[in-house]
Short mmCIF file of the N, C-alpha and C atoms (twelve columns), coordinates in Angstrom:
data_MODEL
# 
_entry.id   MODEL 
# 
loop_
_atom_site.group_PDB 
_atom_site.id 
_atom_site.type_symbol 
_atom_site.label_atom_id 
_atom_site.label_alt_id 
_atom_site.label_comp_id 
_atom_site.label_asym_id 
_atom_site.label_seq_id 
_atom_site.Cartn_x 
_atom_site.Cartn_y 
_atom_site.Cartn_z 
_atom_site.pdbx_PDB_model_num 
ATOM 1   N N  . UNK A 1  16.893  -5.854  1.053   1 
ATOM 2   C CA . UNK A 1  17.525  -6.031  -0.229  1 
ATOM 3   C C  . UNK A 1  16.627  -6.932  -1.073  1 
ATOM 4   N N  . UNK A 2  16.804  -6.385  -2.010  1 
ATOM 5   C CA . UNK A 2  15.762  -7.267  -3.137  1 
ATOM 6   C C  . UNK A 2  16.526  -7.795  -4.060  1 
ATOM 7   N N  . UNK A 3  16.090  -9.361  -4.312  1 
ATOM 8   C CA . UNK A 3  16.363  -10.326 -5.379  1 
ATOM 9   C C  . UNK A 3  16.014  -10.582 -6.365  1 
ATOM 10  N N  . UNK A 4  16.659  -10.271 -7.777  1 
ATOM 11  C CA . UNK A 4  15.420  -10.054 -9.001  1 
ATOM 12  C C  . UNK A 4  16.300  -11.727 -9.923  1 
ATOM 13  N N  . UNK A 5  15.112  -12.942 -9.690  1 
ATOM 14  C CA . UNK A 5  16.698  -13.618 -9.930  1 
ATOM 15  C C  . UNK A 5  16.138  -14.139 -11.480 1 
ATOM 16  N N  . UNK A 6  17.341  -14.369 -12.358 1 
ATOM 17  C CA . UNK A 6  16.796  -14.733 -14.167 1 
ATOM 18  C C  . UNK A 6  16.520  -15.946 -13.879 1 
ATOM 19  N N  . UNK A 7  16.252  -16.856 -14.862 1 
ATOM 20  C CA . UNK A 7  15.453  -17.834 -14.781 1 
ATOM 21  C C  . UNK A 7  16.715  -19.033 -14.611 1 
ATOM 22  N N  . UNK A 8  17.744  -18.758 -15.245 1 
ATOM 23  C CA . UNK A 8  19.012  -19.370 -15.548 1 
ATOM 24  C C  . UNK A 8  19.192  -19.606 -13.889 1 
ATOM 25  N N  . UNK A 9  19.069  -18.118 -13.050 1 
ATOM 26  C CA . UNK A 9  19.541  -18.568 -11.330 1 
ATOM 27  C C  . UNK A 9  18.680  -19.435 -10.680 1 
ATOM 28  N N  . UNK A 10 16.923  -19.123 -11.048 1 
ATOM 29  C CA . UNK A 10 16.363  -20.100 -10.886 1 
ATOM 30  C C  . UNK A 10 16.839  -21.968 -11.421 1 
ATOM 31  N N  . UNK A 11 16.822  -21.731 -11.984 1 
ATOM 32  C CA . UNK A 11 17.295  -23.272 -12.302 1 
ATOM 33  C C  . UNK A 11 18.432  -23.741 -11.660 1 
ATOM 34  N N  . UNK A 12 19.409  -22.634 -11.311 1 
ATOM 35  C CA . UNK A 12 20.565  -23.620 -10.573 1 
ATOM 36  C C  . UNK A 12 20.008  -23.943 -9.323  1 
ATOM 37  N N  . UNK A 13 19.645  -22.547 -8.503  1 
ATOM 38  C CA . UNK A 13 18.913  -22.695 -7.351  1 
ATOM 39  C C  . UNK A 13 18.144  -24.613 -7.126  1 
ATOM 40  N N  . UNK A 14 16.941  -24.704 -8.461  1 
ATOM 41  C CA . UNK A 14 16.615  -25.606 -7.734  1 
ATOM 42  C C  . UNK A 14 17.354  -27.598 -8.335  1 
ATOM 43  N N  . UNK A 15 18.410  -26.879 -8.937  1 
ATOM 44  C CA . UNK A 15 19.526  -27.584 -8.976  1 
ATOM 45  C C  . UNK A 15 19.952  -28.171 -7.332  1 
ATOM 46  N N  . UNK A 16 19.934  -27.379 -7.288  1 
ATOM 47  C CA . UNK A 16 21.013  -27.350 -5.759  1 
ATOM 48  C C  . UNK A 16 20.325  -27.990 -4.518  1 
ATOM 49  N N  . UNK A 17 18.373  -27.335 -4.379  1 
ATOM 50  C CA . UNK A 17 17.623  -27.576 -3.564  1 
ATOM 51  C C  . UNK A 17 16.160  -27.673 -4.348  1 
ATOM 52  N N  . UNK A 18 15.981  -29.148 -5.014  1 
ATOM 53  C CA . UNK A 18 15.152  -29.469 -5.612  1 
ATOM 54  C C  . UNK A 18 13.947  -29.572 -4.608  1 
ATOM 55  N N  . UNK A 19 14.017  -29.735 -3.256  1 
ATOM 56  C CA . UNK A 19 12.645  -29.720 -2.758  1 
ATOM 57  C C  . UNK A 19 12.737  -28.754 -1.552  1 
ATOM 58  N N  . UNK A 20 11.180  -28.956 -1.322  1 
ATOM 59  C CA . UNK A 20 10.809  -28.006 0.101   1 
ATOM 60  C C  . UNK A 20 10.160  -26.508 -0.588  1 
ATOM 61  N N  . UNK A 21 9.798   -25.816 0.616   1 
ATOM 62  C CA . UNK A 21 9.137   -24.658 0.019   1 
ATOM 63  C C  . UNK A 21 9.723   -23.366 -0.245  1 
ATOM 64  N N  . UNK A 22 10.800  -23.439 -0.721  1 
ATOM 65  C CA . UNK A 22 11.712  -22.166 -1.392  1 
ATOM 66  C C  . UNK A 22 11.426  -23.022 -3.044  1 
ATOM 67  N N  . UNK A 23 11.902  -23.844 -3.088  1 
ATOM 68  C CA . UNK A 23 11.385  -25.079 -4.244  1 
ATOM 69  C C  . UNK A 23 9.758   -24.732 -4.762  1 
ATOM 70  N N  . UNK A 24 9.087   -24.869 -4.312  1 
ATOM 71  C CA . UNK A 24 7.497   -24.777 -4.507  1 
ATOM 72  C C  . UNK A 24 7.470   -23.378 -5.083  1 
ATOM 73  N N  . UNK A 25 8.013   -22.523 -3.955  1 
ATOM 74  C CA . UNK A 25 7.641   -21.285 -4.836  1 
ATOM 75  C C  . UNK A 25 8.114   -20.994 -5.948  1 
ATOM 76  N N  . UNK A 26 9.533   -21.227 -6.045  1 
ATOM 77  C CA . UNK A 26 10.140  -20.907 -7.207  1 
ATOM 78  C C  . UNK A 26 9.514   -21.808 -8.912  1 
ATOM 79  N N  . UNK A 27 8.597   -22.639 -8.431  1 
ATOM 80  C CA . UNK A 27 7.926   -23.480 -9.518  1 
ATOM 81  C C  . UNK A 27 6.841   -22.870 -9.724  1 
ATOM 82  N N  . UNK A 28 6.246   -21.908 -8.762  1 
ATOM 83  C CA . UNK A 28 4.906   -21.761 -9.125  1 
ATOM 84  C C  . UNK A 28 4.897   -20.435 -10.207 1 
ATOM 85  N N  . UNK A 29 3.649   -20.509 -10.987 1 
ATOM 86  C CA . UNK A 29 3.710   -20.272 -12.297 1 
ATOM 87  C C  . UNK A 29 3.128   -18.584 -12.176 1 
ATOM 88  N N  . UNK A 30 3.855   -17.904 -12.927 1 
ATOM 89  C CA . UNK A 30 3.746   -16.269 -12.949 1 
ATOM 90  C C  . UNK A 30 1.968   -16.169 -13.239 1 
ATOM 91  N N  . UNK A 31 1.868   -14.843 -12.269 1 
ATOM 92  C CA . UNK A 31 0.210   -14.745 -12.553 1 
ATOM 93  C C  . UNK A 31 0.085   -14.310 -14.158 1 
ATOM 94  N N  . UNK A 32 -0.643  -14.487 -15.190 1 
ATOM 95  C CA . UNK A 32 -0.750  -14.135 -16.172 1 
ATOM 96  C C  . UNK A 32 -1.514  -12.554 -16.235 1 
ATOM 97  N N  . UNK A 33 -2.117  -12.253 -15.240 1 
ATOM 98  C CA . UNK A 33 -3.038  -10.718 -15.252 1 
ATOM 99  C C  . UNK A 33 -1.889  -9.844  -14.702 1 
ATOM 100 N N  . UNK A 34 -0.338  -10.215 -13.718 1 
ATOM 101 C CA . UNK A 34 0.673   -9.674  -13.231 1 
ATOM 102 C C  . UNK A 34 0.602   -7.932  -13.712 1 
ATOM 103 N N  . UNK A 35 0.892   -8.364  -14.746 1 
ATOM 104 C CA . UNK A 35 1.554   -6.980  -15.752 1 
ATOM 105 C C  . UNK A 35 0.293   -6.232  -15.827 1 
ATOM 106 N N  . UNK A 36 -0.773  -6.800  -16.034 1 
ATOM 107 C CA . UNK A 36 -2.096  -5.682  -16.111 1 
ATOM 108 C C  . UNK A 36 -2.424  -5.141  -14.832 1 
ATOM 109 N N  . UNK A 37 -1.889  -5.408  -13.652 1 
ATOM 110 C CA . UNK A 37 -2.152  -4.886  -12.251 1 
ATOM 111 C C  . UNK A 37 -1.178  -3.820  -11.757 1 
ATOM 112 N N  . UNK A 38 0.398   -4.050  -12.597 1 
ATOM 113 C CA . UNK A 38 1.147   -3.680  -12.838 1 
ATOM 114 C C  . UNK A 38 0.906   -1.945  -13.320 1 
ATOM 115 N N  . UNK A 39 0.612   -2.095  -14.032 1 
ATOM 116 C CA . UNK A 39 0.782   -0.652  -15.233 1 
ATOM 117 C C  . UNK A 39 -0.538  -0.012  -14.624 1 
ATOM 118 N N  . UNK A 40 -1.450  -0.911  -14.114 1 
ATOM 119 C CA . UNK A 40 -3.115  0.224   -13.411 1 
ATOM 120 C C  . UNK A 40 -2.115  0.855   -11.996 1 
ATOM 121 N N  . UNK A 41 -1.178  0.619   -11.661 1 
ATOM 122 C CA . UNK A 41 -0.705  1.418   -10.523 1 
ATOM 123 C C  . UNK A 41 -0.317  3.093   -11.101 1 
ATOM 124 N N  . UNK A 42 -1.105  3.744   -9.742  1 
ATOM 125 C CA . UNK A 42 -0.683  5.365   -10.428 1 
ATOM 126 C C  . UNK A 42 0.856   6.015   -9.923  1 
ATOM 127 N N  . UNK A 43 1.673   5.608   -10.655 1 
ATOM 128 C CA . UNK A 43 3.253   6.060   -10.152 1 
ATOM 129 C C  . UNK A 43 3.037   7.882   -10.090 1 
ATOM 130 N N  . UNK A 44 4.109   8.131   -9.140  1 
ATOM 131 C CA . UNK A 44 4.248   9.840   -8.991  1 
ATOM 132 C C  . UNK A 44 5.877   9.504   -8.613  1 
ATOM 133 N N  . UNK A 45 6.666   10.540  -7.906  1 
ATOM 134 C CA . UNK A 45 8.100   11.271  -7.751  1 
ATOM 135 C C  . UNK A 45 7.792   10.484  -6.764  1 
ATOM 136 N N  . UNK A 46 6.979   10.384  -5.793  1 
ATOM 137 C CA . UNK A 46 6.878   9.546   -4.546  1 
ATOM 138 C C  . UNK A 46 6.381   7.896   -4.400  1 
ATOM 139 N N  . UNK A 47 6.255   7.618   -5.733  1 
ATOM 140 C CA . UNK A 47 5.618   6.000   -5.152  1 
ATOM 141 C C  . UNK A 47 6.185   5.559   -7.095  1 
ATOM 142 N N  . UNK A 48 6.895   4.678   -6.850  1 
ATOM 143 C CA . UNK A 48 7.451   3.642   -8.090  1 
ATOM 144 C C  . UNK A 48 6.833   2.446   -8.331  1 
ATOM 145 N N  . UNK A 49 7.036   1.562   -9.081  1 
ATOM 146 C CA . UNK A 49 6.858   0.338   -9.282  1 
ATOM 147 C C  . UNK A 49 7.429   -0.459  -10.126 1 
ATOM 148 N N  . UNK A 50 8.481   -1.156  -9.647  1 
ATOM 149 C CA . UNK A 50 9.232   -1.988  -10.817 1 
ATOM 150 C C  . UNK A 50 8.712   -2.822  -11.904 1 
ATOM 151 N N  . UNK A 51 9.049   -2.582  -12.792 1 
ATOM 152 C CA . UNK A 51 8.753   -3.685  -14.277 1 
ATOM 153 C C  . UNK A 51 8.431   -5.169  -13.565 1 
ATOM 154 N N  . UNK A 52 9.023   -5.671  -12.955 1 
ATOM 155 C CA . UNK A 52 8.576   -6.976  -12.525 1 
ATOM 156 C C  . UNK A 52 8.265   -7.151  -10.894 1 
ATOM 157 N N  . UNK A 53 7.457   -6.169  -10.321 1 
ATOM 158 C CA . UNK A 53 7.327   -5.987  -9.108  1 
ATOM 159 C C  . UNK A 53 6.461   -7.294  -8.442  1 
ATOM 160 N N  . UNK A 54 6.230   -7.747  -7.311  1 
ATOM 161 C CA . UNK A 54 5.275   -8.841  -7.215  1 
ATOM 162 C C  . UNK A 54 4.075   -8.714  -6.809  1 
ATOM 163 N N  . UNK A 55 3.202   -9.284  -7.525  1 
ATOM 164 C CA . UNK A 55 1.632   -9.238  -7.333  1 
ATOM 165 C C  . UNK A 55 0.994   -10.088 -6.757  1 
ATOM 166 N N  . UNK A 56 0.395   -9.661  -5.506  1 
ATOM 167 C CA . UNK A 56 0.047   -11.012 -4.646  1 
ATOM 168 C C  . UNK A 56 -1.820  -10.758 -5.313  1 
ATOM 169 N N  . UNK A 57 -2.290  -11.882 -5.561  1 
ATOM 170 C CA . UNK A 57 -4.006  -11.948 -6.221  1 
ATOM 171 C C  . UNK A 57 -4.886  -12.030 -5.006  1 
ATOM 172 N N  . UNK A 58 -5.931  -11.707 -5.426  1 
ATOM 173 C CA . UNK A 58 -7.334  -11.633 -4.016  1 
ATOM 174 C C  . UNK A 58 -8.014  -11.807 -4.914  1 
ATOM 175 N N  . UNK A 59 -9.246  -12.050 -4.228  1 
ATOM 176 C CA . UNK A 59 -10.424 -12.640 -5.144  1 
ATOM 177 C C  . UNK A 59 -11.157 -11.610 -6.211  1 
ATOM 178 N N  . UNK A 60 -10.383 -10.293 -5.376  1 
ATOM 179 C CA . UNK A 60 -11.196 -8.626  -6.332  1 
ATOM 180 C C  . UNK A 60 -10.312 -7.897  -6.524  1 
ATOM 181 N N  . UNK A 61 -8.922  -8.190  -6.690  1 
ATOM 182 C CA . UNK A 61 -7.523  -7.299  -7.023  1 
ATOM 183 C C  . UNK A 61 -6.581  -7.967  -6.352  1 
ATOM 184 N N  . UNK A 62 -5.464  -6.971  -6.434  1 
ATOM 185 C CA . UNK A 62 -4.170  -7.749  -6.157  1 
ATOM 186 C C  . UNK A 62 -3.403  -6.590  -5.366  1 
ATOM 187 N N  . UNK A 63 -2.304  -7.360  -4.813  1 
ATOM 188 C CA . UNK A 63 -0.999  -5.993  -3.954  1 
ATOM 189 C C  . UNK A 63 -0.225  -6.331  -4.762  1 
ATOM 190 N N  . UNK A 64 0.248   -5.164  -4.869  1 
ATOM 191 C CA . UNK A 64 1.656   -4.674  -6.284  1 
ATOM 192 C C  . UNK A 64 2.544   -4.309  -5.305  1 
ATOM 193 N N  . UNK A 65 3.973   -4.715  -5.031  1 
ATOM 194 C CA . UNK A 65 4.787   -4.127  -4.375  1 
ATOM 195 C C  . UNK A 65 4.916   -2.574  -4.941  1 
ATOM 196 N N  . UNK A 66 5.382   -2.069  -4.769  1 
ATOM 197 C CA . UNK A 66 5.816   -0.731  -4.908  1 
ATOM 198 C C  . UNK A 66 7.014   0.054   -4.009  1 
ATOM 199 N N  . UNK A 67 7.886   1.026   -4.231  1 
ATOM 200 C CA . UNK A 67 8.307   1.694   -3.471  1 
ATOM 201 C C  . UNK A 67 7.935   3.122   -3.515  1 
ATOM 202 N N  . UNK A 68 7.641   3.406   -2.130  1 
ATOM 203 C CA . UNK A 68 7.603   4.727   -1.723  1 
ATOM 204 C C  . UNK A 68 8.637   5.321   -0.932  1 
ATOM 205 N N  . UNK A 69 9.182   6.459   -1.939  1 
ATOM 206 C CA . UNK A 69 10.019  7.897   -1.202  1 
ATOM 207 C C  . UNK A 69 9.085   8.475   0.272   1 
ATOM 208 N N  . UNK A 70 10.557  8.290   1.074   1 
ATOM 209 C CA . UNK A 70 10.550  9.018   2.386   1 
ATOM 210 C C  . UNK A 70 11.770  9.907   2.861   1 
ATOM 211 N N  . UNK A 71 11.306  11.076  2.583   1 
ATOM 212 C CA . UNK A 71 12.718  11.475  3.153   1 
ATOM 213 C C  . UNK A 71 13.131  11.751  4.254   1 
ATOM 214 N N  . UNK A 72 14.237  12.351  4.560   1 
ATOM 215 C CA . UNK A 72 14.956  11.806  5.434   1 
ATOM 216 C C  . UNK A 72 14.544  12.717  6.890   1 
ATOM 217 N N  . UNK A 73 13.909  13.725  6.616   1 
ATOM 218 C CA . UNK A 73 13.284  14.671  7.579   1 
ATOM 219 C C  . UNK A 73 12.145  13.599  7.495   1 
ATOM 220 N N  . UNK A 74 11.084  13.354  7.167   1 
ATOM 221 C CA . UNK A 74 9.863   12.575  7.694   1 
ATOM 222 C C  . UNK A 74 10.324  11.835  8.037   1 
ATOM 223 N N  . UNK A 75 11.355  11.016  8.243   1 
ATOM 224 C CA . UNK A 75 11.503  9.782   9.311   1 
ATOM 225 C C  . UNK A 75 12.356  9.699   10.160  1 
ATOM 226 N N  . UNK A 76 13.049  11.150  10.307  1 
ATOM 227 C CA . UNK A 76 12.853  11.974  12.208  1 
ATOM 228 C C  . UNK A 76 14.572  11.831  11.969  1 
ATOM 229 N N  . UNK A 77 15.573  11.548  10.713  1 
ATOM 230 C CA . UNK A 77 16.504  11.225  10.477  1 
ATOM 231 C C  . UNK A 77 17.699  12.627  9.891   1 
ATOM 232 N N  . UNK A 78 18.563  12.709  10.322  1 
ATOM 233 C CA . UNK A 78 19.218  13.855  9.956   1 
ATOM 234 C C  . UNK A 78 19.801  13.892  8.462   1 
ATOM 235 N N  . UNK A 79 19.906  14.663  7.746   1 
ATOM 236 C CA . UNK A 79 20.657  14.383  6.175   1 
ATOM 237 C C  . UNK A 79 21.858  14.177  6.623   1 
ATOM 238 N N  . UNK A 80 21.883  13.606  5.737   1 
ATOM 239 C CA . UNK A 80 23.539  12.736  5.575   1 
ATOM 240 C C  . UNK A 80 24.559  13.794  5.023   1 
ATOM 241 N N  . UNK A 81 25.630  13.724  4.897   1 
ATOM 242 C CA . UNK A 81 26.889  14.743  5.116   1 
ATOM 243 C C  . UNK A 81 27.234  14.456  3.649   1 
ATOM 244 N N  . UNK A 82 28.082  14.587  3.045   1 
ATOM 245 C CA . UNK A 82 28.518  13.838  2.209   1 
ATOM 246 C C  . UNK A 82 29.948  13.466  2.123   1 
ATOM 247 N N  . UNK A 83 30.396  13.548  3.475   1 
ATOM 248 C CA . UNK A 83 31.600  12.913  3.907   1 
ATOM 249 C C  . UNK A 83 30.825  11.218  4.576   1 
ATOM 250 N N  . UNK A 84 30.039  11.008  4.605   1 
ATOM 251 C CA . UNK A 84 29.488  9.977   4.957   1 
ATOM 252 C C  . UNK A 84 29.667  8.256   4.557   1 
ATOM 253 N N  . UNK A 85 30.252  7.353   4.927   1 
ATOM 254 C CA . UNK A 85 30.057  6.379   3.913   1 
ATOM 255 C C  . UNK A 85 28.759  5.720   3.930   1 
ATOM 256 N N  . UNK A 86 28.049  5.633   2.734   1 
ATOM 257 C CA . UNK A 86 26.535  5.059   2.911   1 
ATOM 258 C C  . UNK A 86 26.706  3.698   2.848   1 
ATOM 259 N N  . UNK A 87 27.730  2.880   2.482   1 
ATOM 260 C CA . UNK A 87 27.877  1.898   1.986   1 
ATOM 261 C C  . UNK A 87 28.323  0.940   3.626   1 
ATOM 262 N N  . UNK A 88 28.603  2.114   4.874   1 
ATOM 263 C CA . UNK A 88 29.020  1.430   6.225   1 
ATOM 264 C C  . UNK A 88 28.103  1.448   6.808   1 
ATOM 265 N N  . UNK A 89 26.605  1.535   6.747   1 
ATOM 266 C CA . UNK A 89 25.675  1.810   7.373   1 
ATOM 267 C C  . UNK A 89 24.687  0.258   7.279   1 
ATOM 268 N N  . UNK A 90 24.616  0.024   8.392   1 
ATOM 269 C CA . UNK A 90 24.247  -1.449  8.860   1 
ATOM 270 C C  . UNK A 90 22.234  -1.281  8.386   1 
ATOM 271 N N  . UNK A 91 21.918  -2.043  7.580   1 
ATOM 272 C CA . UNK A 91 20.445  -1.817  7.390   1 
ATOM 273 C C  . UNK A 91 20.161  -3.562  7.390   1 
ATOM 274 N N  . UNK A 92 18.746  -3.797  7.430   1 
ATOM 275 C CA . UNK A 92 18.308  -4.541  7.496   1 
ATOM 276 C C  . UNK A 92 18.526  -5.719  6.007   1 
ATOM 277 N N  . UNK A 93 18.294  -6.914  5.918   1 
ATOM 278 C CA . UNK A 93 18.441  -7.723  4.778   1 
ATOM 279 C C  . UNK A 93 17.898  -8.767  4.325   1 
ATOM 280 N N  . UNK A 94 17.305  -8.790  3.626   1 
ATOM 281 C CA . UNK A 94 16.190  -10.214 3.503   1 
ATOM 282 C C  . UNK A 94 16.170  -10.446 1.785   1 
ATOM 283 N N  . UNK A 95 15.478  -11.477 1.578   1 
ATOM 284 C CA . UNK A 95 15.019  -11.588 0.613   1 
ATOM 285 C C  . UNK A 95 13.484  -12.096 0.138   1 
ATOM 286 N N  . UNK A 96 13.560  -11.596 -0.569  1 
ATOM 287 C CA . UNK A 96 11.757  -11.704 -1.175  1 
ATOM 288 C C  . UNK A 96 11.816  -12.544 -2.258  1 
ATOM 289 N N  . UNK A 97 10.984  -13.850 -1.450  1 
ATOM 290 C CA . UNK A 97 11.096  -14.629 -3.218  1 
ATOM 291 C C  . UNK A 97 9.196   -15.306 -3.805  1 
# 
């Protein structure tokens, strides 16, 4: 699960937990080239990239998160019914900050 948090949540956040390194990160300052690493990604039906996706920097480019479509036959998984509840299905949960 992904966390897209406004700046307003940021601030309570470090309201709440002014130090340590959830703190650090949340201070450290947006890459300014972000958005230009951003938009050089080649999107298709199979690979996205959110408006504010995160860009990790290297000394000669950067990693752009992205999502890539898999369906449900390539990952050895049966289609879903549509008597199904998708919403009872136990998946993994984290957050990315």
């Amino acid at each position: 699960m992904w966390f897209n948090l406004k700046d307003t949540e940021v601030r309570e956040i470090l309201a709440l937990m002014p130090e340590g390194t959830v703190a650090e990160k949340l201070r450290e300052p947006a890459d300014p080239d972000a958005q230009a690493f951003i938009d050089a990604v080649a999107t298709s039906d199979d690979l996205e990239v959110d408006p504010d996706a995160v860009v990790s920097r290297g000394d000669d480019g950067a990693f752009v998160m992205s999502w890539t479509w898999v369906p449900n036959e390539k990952a050895g998984i049966e289609p879903a019914s549509d008597e199904e509840d998708h919403d009872s299905i136990d998946s993994p949960r984290g957050i990315l900050i």
